[in-house]
Amino acid sequence: MEKELRDAVKKAALEYYQKTHAVKKQKVYIPASGKCLDEEDLSNMIDATLDMWLTAGRFNDEFEKRFADFLGVKHALTTNSGSSANLLALTALTSHKLGERRLKKGDEVITVAAGFPTTVNPIIQNGLTPVFADVDLKTHNISAEQIEEAITPKTKAVFVAHTLGNPFNLGEILPICQKHNLWLIEDSCDALGAKYDGKYTGTIGHIGTFSFYPAHHITMGEGGALCTNDTQLYRIIMSFRDWGRDCWCKPGVDNTCKNRFNMQLGKLPFGYDHKYTYSHIGYNLKITDWQAACALSQLKKLEGFVAKRKANFALLLEGLKPFEKYFILPEHEPKAEPSWFGLLLTVKEDAGFNKIELCKYLEEHGIGTRQLFAGNLLRQPAFTENDIALRIKNSSLLNSRDLNEEHYAMLPNTDKVMNGSFWVGVWPGLTEEDISKTIKTFQDFLSSKNK
């Protein structure tokens, strides 16, 4: 009876979906990003709702397994956002369980200022020192040469993103990290499905992070994940995610270690319940099974989503090629296979117009635009109005509140990104007609400037 009732509910939901959400509506505005949901996603979410299991459960277990299998890694762990994934990845490296390799207050982590703030925020939140390198204007990724220049005896990690799904130069950066015994965290929140030298991004460094926000390659609403091949790091990440507890049992499960009442940890009495023993100053950053159910359905469609992004990107790039005199168009490393999040353009300084003029025109004519997130994070109020210790490339220690134009000039390409770079959409919900309209709108703007 239960199965019949469950099937009836899901059938009714399918009919509802087909009569409401499946109805195609003509686009007046072409957004830069969006989600692609279907009746299978809805069915899975309803299935999870009928379980009335309100935290992570069977759908989450299945998603973590399938996600790890897809990436070809030992371990995958879900969390409530890509930003939380970044926080957990960096915080895990501060664990006492890592011995001499743990990150301690004042240690340095190399990153970039041209990107999303939650790649950098965990460095500051953990009392570490961010060291900012510049980016290349063709890939918009970190310069490998500048990583070498920025390393000091205090440098312990590199934490950077694959910008808009375009892999950074792992062929040079990974050997640098190995040479100097540095941790490498790959922020792949915008790059799910991208590859470098045949391997998925996020699987090449020590920890990879992913986001499942609606704008990303697959979605569960709010949500994210981490992956690693290191079992110790996996358990440390899980501990920080799950209140800081030492126990790695799943909710509703006890005594996985078969030693629950036979341990002596900290200064607790011998045999204190391992399920309530805490080894880290942690959080609660788990997801619900409802979210996992959506992501599990989405994962089946990921390869198709990535293929559509690549096709849309290729069409858009081909249409914009004739305008190279005005723009720096995106490129990728020879061994990189991007999974494009958007098509990033930089308006050249001699173009005869500026980025703001163009973005306003595009938006007014129904084409969505987005900045490369913070532009130059060091110019954001979060830095100019607070006292944050940092370095820029090979500088001495600086205070963010005291930075001036001479300091910003040490990251010239980052300022060029802030002033000249923006991106437009290539997500799977866009059609060839949408891409054509986007190209035509660029053409109309440029024609109006050349009259």
Short mmCIF file of C-alpha atoms in Angstrom, two decimals:
data_model
loop_
_atom_site.label_atom_id
_atom_site.label_comp_id
_atom_site.label_asym_id
_atom_site.label_seq_id
_atom_site.Cartn_x
_atom_site.Cartn_y
_atom_site.Cartn_z
CA MET A 1 0.00 0.00 0.00
CA GLU A 2 2.79 2.44 0.87
CA LYS A 3 4.44 2.00 -2.54
CA GLU A 4 1.14 2.49 -4.37
CA LEU A 5 0.41 5.69 -2.45
CA ARG A 6 3.94 6.98 -3.02
CA ASP A 7 3.68 6.27 -6.76
CA ALA A 8 0.29 8.04 -6.91
CA VAL A 9 1.71 11.15 -5.27
CA LYS A 10 4.64 11.22 -7.69
CA LYS A 11 2.33 10.71 -10.68
CA ALA A 12 0.20 13.65 -9.58
CA ALA A 13 3.34 15.75 -9.25
CA LEU A 14 4.40 14.78 -12.77
CA GLU A 15 1.03 15.95 -14.15
CA TYR A 16 1.40 19.20 -12.20
CA TYR A 17 4.91 19.73 -13.58
CA GLN A 18 3.84 19.12 -17.18
CA LYS A 19 0.98 21.62 -16.94
CA THR A 20 2.95 24.35 -15.18
CA HIS A 21 6.76 24.23 -15.13
CA ALA A 22 7.17 22.40 -18.46
CA VAL A 23 5.35 25.15 -20.36
CA LYS A 24 7.91 27.02 -22.46
CA LYS A 25 7.83 30.78 -22.02
CA GLN A 26 9.41 33.20 -24.43
CA LYS A 27 12.43 34.92 -22.92
CA VAL A 28 12.31 38.69 -22.64
CA TYR A 29 15.54 38.71 -20.68
CA ILE A 30 18.44 36.28 -21.20
CA PRO A 31 19.94 35.67 -17.76
CA ALA A 32 23.66 35.09 -17.30
CA SER A 33 22.98 31.94 -15.27
CA GLY A 34 20.12 29.71 -14.26
CA LYS A 35 18.95 26.26 -13.26
CA CYS A 36 17.63 23.41 -15.42
CA LEU A 37 15.12 21.34 -13.44
CA ASP A 38 12.73 18.69 -14.72
CA GLU A 39 10.07 16.24 -13.56
CA GLU A 40 12.67 13.71 -12.40
CA ASP A 41 14.16 16.27 -10.00
CA LEU A 42 10.69 17.04 -8.65
CA SER A 43 9.89 13.33 -8.28
CA ASN A 44 13.06 12.71 -6.30
CA MET A 45 12.40 15.66 -4.00
CA ILE A 46 8.86 14.44 -3.33
CA ASP A 47 10.18 10.92 -2.71
CA ALA A 48 12.54 12.33 -0.08
CA THR A 49 9.76 14.44 1.45
CA LEU A 50 7.54 11.37 1.85
CA ASP A 51 10.30 9.71 3.87
CA MET A 52 9.97 12.55 6.42
CA TRP A 53 13.67 12.08 7.21
CA LEU A 54 14.63 15.68 7.76
CA THR A 55 18.44 15.51 7.82
CA ALA A 56 20.91 13.75 5.50
CA GLY A 57 19.81 10.17 4.82
CA ARG A 58 19.57 7.61 2.03
CA PHE A 59 19.60 10.12 -0.82
CA ASN A 60 22.65 11.87 0.62
CA ASP A 61 24.51 8.56 1.03
CA GLU A 62 23.77 7.67 -2.58
CA PHE A 63 24.72 11.10 -3.89
CA GLU A 64 28.06 11.19 -2.05
CA LYS A 65 28.90 7.75 -3.44
CA ARG A 66 27.91 8.57 -7.01
CA PHE A 67 29.59 11.95 -6.90
CA ALA A 68 32.86 10.39 -5.73
CA ASP A 69 32.54 7.72 -8.43
CA PHE A 70 31.95 10.38 -11.09
CA LEU A 71 35.05 12.32 -10.05
CA GLY A 72 37.13 9.18 -9.53
CA VAL A 73 38.04 9.96 -5.90
CA LYS A 74 37.87 8.00 -2.66
CA HIS A 75 35.75 10.42 -0.68
CA ALA A 76 33.05 13.04 -1.28
CA LEU A 77 31.23 14.91 1.46
CA THR A 78 28.24 17.22 1.08
CA THR A 79 27.80 20.54 2.85
CA ASN A 80 25.27 23.35 2.83
CA SER A 81 27.03 25.60 0.27
CA GLY A 82 30.13 25.96 -1.85
CA SER A 83 31.24 28.73 0.49
CA SER A 84 30.95 26.32 3.43
CA ALA A 85 32.93 23.79 1.40
CA ASN A 86 35.72 26.36 1.11
CA LEU A 87 35.53 27.12 4.82
CA LEU A 88 35.72 23.43 5.70
CA ALA A 89 38.59 22.75 3.27
CA LEU A 90 40.82 25.46 4.69
CA THR A 91 39.77 24.92 8.31
CA ALA A 92 40.53 21.19 8.04
CA LEU A 93 44.18 22.07 7.42
CA THR A 94 44.36 23.70 10.87
CA SER A 95 43.61 20.40 12.63
CA HIS A 96 46.01 19.21 15.32
CA LYS A 97 45.67 15.75 13.81
CA LEU A 98 47.93 16.86 10.94
CA GLY A 99 50.89 17.35 13.28
CA GLU A 100 53.66 19.52 11.84
CA ARG A 101 51.71 20.12 8.63
CA ARG A 102 48.78 21.84 10.36
CA LEU A 103 48.25 25.51 9.53
CA LYS A 104 48.74 27.84 12.49
CA LYS A 105 47.83 31.48 13.05
CA GLY A 106 50.09 33.73 10.99
CA ASP A 107 50.88 31.09 8.38
CA GLU A 108 50.49 32.29 4.79
CA VAL A 109 48.14 31.09 2.07
CA ILE A 110 48.62 32.24 -1.54
CA THR A 111 45.47 33.26 -3.39
CA VAL A 112 44.10 35.99 -5.71
CA ALA A 113 42.01 39.13 -5.23
CA ALA A 114 40.21 38.76 -8.59
CA GLY A 115 37.48 36.31 -7.70
CA PHE A 116 34.76 35.37 -5.24
CA PRO A 117 35.32 36.42 -1.61
CA THR A 118 34.65 33.04 -0.03
CA THR A 119 37.84 31.64 -1.52
CA VAL A 120 39.73 34.23 0.56
CA ASN A 121 37.49 34.66 3.61
CA PRO A 122 38.35 31.29 5.24
CA ILE A 123 42.02 32.28 5.26
CA ILE A 124 41.21 35.38 7.30
CA GLN A 125 38.57 33.64 9.44
CA ASN A 126 41.20 31.10 10.53
CA GLY A 127 43.73 33.77 11.56
CA LEU A 128 45.99 33.06 8.57
CA THR A 129 47.60 35.60 6.25
CA PRO A 130 46.38 35.84 2.64
CA VAL A 131 49.11 36.53 0.09
CA PHE A 132 47.78 37.94 -3.17
CA ALA A 133 49.22 37.14 -6.59
CA ASP A 134 48.05 38.63 -9.87
CA VAL A 135 46.10 36.93 -12.65
CA ASP A 136 46.61 36.39 -16.37
CA LEU A 137 44.19 38.40 -18.54
CA LYS A 138 43.55 35.63 -21.07
CA THR A 139 42.64 32.84 -18.63
CA HIS A 140 41.89 35.11 -15.63
CA ASN A 141 43.67 32.54 -13.49
CA ILE A 142 46.56 32.93 -11.06
CA SER A 143 50.04 33.40 -12.49
CA ALA A 144 52.21 30.37 -11.63
CA GLU A 145 55.35 32.53 -11.74
CA GLN A 146 53.98 34.84 -9.10
CA ILE A 147 53.30 31.92 -6.76
CA GLU A 148 57.02 31.17 -6.74
CA GLU A 149 57.82 34.84 -6.12
CA ALA A 150 55.40 35.04 -3.19
CA ILE A 151 56.64 32.00 -1.23
CA THR A 152 58.33 32.59 2.14
CA PRO A 153 59.15 30.22 5.01
CA LYS A 154 55.66 31.00 6.38
CA THR A 155 53.87 29.88 3.19
CA LYS A 156 51.92 26.69 3.84
CA ALA A 157 49.16 26.50 1.20
CA VAL A 158 47.78 27.66 -2.15
CA PHE A 159 44.02 28.20 -2.34
CA VAL A 160 42.66 29.39 -5.69
CA ALA A 161 39.67 28.89 -7.98
CA HIS A 162 39.41 27.62 -11.53
CA THR A 163 38.00 30.88 -12.84
CA LEU A 164 34.55 30.50 -14.41
CA GLY A 165 35.21 26.83 -15.16
CA ASN A 166 38.58 27.46 -16.85
CA PRO A 167 41.25 25.30 -15.13
CA PHE A 168 44.33 27.05 -13.82
CA ASN A 169 47.77 25.78 -14.81
CA LEU A 170 48.00 22.66 -12.64
CA GLY A 171 50.92 21.46 -14.74
CA GLU A 172 53.06 24.23 -13.23
CA ILE A 173 51.30 24.92 -9.95
CA LEU A 174 51.14 21.35 -8.63
CA PRO A 175 54.94 20.85 -8.94
CA ILE A 176 55.49 24.18 -7.13
CA CYS A 177 53.30 22.96 -4.27
CA GLN A 178 55.11 19.62 -4.17
CA LYS A 179 58.51 21.29 -4.26
CA HIS A 180 57.69 23.54 -1.28
CA ASN A 181 55.48 21.02 0.57
CA LEU A 182 52.41 23.24 0.27
CA TRP A 183 48.79 22.18 0.59
CA LEU A 184 46.75 22.79 -2.59
CA ILE A 185 43.01 23.46 -2.38
CA GLU A 186 41.20 23.64 -5.73
CA ASP A 187 38.09 25.79 -5.59
CA SER A 188 36.06 24.10 -8.34
CA CYS A 189 32.76 25.70 -7.39
CA ASP A 190 32.44 27.17 -10.90
CA ALA A 191 34.21 24.29 -12.65
CA LEU A 192 32.37 21.00 -12.10
CA GLY A 193 33.14 18.75 -15.07
CA ALA A 194 36.29 20.63 -16.12
CA LYS A 195 39.46 18.59 -16.64
CA TYR A 196 43.19 19.17 -16.61
CA ASP A 197 45.36 16.61 -18.40
CA GLY A 198 42.43 14.19 -18.39
CA LYS A 199 41.61 14.47 -14.67
CA TYR A 200 38.65 16.32 -13.20
CA THR A 201 39.48 19.58 -11.47
CA GLY A 202 39.05 19.33 -7.74
CA THR A 203 40.66 15.87 -7.70
CA ILE A 204 44.27 16.89 -8.38
CA GLY A 205 45.11 18.92 -5.26
CA HIS A 206 44.68 17.77 -1.67
CA ILE A 207 41.04 18.95 -1.43
CA GLY A 208 38.53 20.08 -4.04
CA THR A 209 35.39 22.13 -3.41
CA PHE A 210 32.14 22.41 -5.38
CA SER A 211 28.94 24.47 -5.30
CA PHE A 212 25.39 23.39 -6.15
CA TYR A 213 23.80 26.83 -5.99
CA PRO A 214 21.12 27.24 -8.73
CA ALA A 215 23.56 29.11 -10.99
CA HIS A 216 26.04 26.24 -11.02
CA HIS A 217 26.51 23.17 -13.19
CA ILE A 218 24.07 21.08 -11.14
CA THR A 219 21.92 22.29 -8.27
CA MET A 220 20.32 21.25 -5.01
CA GLY A 221 19.28 24.83 -4.19
CA GLU A 222 21.76 25.75 -1.51
CA GLY A 223 24.52 23.16 -1.22
CA GLY A 224 28.08 22.14 -1.93
CA ALA A 225 30.59 19.33 -1.59
CA LEU A 226 34.24 18.53 -0.97
CA CYS A 227 36.32 15.69 -2.30
CA THR A 228 39.67 14.18 -1.34
CA ASN A 229 41.68 10.99 -1.73
CA ASP A 230 43.10 11.37 1.78
CA THR A 231 41.05 9.43 4.36
CA GLN A 232 42.50 11.41 7.26
CA LEU A 233 41.51 14.71 5.64
CA TYR A 234 38.06 13.28 4.89
CA ARG A 235 37.46 12.46 8.56
CA ILE A 236 38.80 15.84 9.67
CA ILE A 237 36.51 17.65 7.23
CA MET A 238 33.57 15.57 8.45
CA SER A 239 34.45 16.45 12.05
CA PHE A 240 34.48 20.20 11.37
CA ARG A 241 31.23 19.88 9.39
CA ASP A 242 29.50 17.84 12.12
CA TRP A 243 29.89 20.01 15.26
CA GLY A 244 33.59 19.15 15.63
CA ARG A 245 32.86 15.68 16.96
CA ASP A 246 35.50 12.96 16.80
CA CYS A 247 32.95 10.28 15.87
CA TRP A 248 32.36 9.67 12.17
CA CYS A 249 29.12 7.67 12.51
CA LYS A 250 26.28 8.80 10.26
CA PRO A 251 23.08 10.16 11.85
CA GLY A 252 21.08 7.33 13.38
CA VAL A 253 24.11 4.99 13.39
CA ASP A 254 26.23 4.09 16.43
CA ASN A 255 29.59 2.45 17.11
CA THR A 256 31.04 2.38 13.58
CA CYS A 257 34.51 2.24 15.14
CA LYS A 258 33.49 -0.71 17.41
CA ASN A 259 35.24 1.15 20.20
CA ARG A 260 32.57 3.58 21.35
CA PHE A 261 33.09 3.15 25.11
CA ASN A 262 36.76 2.13 25.09
CA MET A 263 38.68 5.33 24.37
CA GLN A 264 40.65 7.88 26.35
CA LEU A 265 40.62 11.25 24.51
CA GLY A 266 41.52 14.68 25.83
CA LYS A 267 41.14 14.75 29.58
CA LEU A 268 37.79 12.96 29.54
CA PRO A 269 37.27 9.87 31.70
CA PHE A 270 38.13 6.56 30.07
CA GLY A 271 35.21 5.19 28.08
CA TYR A 272 33.39 8.51 27.64
CA ASP A 273 30.93 8.02 24.76
CA HIS A 274 32.84 8.58 21.49
CA LYS A 275 29.62 9.83 19.89
CA TYR A 276 29.83 12.87 22.16
CA THR A 277 33.57 13.47 22.03
CA TYR A 278 34.68 16.65 20.23
CA SER A 279 38.13 17.02 18.69
CA HIS A 280 37.66 20.29 16.78
CA ILE A 281 35.95 23.66 17.19
CA GLY A 282 33.40 22.81 14.54
CA TYR A 283 30.11 23.80 12.91
CA ASN A 284 26.91 22.18 11.71
CA LEU A 285 27.08 22.55 7.94
CA LYS A 286 25.17 19.48 6.76
CA ILE A 287 22.42 19.32 4.13
CA THR A 288 18.96 17.74 4.11
CA ASP A 289 18.00 14.60 2.21
CA TRP A 290 15.57 16.71 0.19
CA GLN A 291 18.54 18.64 -1.23
CA ALA A 292 20.50 15.45 -1.89
CA ALA A 293 17.53 13.95 -3.72
CA CYS A 294 17.52 16.88 -6.14
CA ALA A 295 21.29 16.70 -6.65
CA LEU A 296 21.17 12.93 -7.22
CA SER A 297 18.73 13.45 -10.08
CA GLN A 298 20.75 16.38 -11.42
CA LEU A 299 23.97 14.37 -11.39
CA LYS A 300 22.55 12.03 -14.04
CA LYS A 301 22.29 15.02 -16.38
CA LEU A 302 25.64 16.61 -15.60
CA GLU A 303 27.51 15.40 -18.67
CA GLY A 304 24.73 16.73 -20.91
CA PHE A 305 24.76 20.06 -19.07
CA VAL A 306 28.52 20.38 -19.51
CA ALA A 307 28.29 19.52 -23.21
CA LYS A 308 25.62 22.18 -23.71
CA ARG A 309 27.72 24.78 -21.88
CA LYS A 310 30.66 23.99 -24.15
CA ALA A 311 28.49 24.21 -27.26
CA ASN A 312 26.98 27.54 -26.21
CA PHE A 313 30.42 28.88 -25.34
CA ALA A 314 31.80 27.87 -28.75
CA LEU A 315 28.90 29.55 -30.59
CA LEU A 316 29.22 32.72 -28.57
CA LEU A 317 32.99 32.88 -28.91
CA GLU A 318 32.74 32.39 -32.68
CA GLY A 319 30.18 35.21 -32.87
CA LEU A 320 32.38 37.58 -30.85
CA LYS A 321 35.63 36.80 -32.68
CA PRO A 322 35.11 39.59 -35.22
CA PHE A 323 35.20 42.08 -32.32
CA GLU A 324 38.66 41.15 -30.99
CA LYS A 325 39.88 44.68 -31.56
CA TYR A 326 37.65 45.71 -28.66
CA PHE A 327 37.99 42.73 -26.31
CA ILE A 328 40.46 40.32 -24.80
CA LEU A 329 38.68 37.03 -25.47
CA PRO A 330 39.06 34.01 -23.15
CA GLU A 331 41.69 31.32 -23.69
CA HIS A 332 42.60 28.16 -21.80
CA GLU A 333 45.77 26.22 -21.00
CA PRO A 334 46.78 23.60 -23.63
CA LYS A 335 46.05 20.69 -21.25
CA ALA A 336 42.84 22.21 -19.88
CA GLU A 337 39.33 21.19 -20.88
CA PRO A 338 37.06 23.88 -19.41
CA SER A 339 33.52 23.37 -18.19
CA TRP A 340 32.49 26.94 -18.84
CA PHE A 341 30.46 28.82 -16.26
CA GLY A 342 30.27 31.91 -18.45
CA LEU A 343 32.11 33.68 -21.27
CA LEU A 344 34.43 36.28 -19.78
CA LEU A 345 35.42 39.36 -21.75
CA THR A 346 37.81 42.19 -20.94
CA VAL A 347 37.19 45.52 -22.66
CA LYS A 348 40.49 46.82 -24.02
CA GLU A 349 41.66 50.19 -22.76
CA ASP A 350 41.63 51.65 -26.31
CA ALA A 351 38.19 50.24 -27.23
CA GLY A 352 36.53 53.66 -27.35
CA PHE A 353 33.99 52.72 -24.67
CA ASN A 354 34.12 51.28 -21.17
CA LYS A 355 32.70 48.21 -19.48
CA ILE A 356 29.95 50.07 -17.65
CA GLU A 357 28.60 51.58 -20.88
CA LEU A 358 28.49 48.17 -22.53
CA CYS A 359 26.98 46.34 -19.55
CA LYS A 360 24.26 48.98 -19.23
CA TYR A 361 23.42 48.61 -22.92
CA LEU A 362 23.31 44.82 -22.75
CA GLU A 363 21.09 44.84 -19.65
CA GLU A 364 18.74 47.44 -21.16
CA HIS A 365 18.39 45.20 -24.22
CA GLY A 366 17.68 41.99 -22.33
CA ILE A 367 21.14 40.42 -22.00
CA GLY A 368 22.20 39.53 -18.47
CA THR A 369 25.75 40.39 -17.38
CA ARG A 370 27.85 39.60 -14.33
CA GLN A 371 31.12 40.94 -12.97
CA LEU A 372 34.05 38.70 -12.17
CA PHE A 373 32.64 38.79 -8.66
CA ALA A 374 34.65 41.08 -6.34
CA GLY A 375 36.78 42.57 -9.15
CA ASN A 376 39.65 43.56 -6.87
CA LEU A 377 38.77 42.25 -3.43
CA LEU A 378 41.35 44.51 -1.78
CA ARG A 379 39.31 47.56 -2.82
CA GLN A 380 36.08 46.17 -1.31
CA PRO A 381 34.73 47.70 1.95
CA ALA A 382 35.38 44.42 3.76
CA PHE A 383 39.09 45.18 3.36
CA THR A 384 39.21 48.98 3.35
CA GLU A 385 37.13 49.25 6.54
CA ASN A 386 38.85 46.51 8.54
CA ASP A 387 42.38 45.77 9.74
CA ILE A 388 43.39 42.63 7.86
CA ALA A 389 47.00 41.50 7.75
CA LEU A 390 48.07 40.51 4.24
CA ARG A 391 50.88 40.50 1.73
CA ILE A 392 50.85 41.33 -1.98
CA LYS A 393 53.21 39.10 -3.94
CA ASN A 394 56.64 39.49 -2.29
CA SER A 395 55.79 42.56 -0.17
CA SER A 396 56.26 42.90 3.56
CA LEU A 397 53.24 42.48 5.84
CA LEU A 398 50.56 45.11 5.13
CA ASN A 399 47.33 46.28 6.74
CA SER A 400 44.31 46.24 4.42
CA ARG A 401 42.97 49.52 5.78
CA ASP A 402 46.25 51.28 4.91
CA LEU A 403 46.54 50.13 1.30
CA ASN A 404 46.99 52.89 -1.28
CA GLU A 405 47.26 53.15 -5.06
CA GLU A 406 50.91 52.08 -4.99
CA HIS A 407 49.87 48.83 -3.34
CA TYR A 408 46.99 48.22 -5.76
CA ALA A 409 49.41 48.85 -8.64
CA MET A 410 51.26 45.68 -7.58
CA LEU A 411 48.29 43.75 -8.99
CA PRO A 412 47.79 45.56 -12.32
CA ASN A 413 45.78 42.82 -14.02
CA THR A 414 43.48 42.51 -11.02
CA ASP A 415 42.60 46.20 -11.40
CA LYS A 416 42.09 45.64 -15.14
CA VAL A 417 39.63 42.87 -14.28
CA MET A 418 37.80 45.23 -11.93
CA ASN A 419 37.63 47.99 -14.56
CA GLY A 420 37.23 46.00 -17.76
CA SER A 421 36.04 42.41 -17.25
CA PHE A 422 32.53 40.97 -17.19
CA TRP A 423 30.80 37.81 -18.38
CA VAL A 424 27.67 36.66 -20.14
CA GLY A 425 25.85 33.37 -19.93
CA VAL A 426 26.41 30.02 -21.61
CA TRP A 427 24.29 27.88 -19.25
CA PRO A 428 22.31 24.91 -20.63
CA GLY A 429 18.95 26.69 -20.53
CA LEU A 430 20.08 29.02 -23.33
CA THR A 431 19.18 28.18 -26.92
CA GLU A 432 21.00 28.94 -30.16
CA GLU A 433 18.49 31.75 -30.64
CA ASP A 434 19.50 33.21 -27.27
CA ILE A 435 23.15 33.09 -28.25
CA SER A 436 22.37 34.72 -31.59
CA LYS A 437 20.45 37.49 -29.83
CA THR A 438 23.40 38.05 -27.50
CA ILE A 439 25.83 38.36 -30.40
CA LYS A 440 23.45 40.68 -32.27
CA THR A 441 23.15 42.93 -29.21
CA PHE A 442 26.94 43.24 -28.98
CA GLN A 443 27.01 44.04 -32.69
CA ASP A 444 24.31 46.71 -32.32
CA PHE A 445 26.20 48.36 -29.46
CA LEU A 446 29.48 48.43 -31.40
CA SER A 447 27.72 49.78 -34.50
CA SER A 448 26.24 52.61 -32.44
CA LYS A 449 29.74 53.47 -31.20
CA ASN A 450 31.22 53.54 -34.70
CA LYS A 451 28.71 55.88 -36.27
#
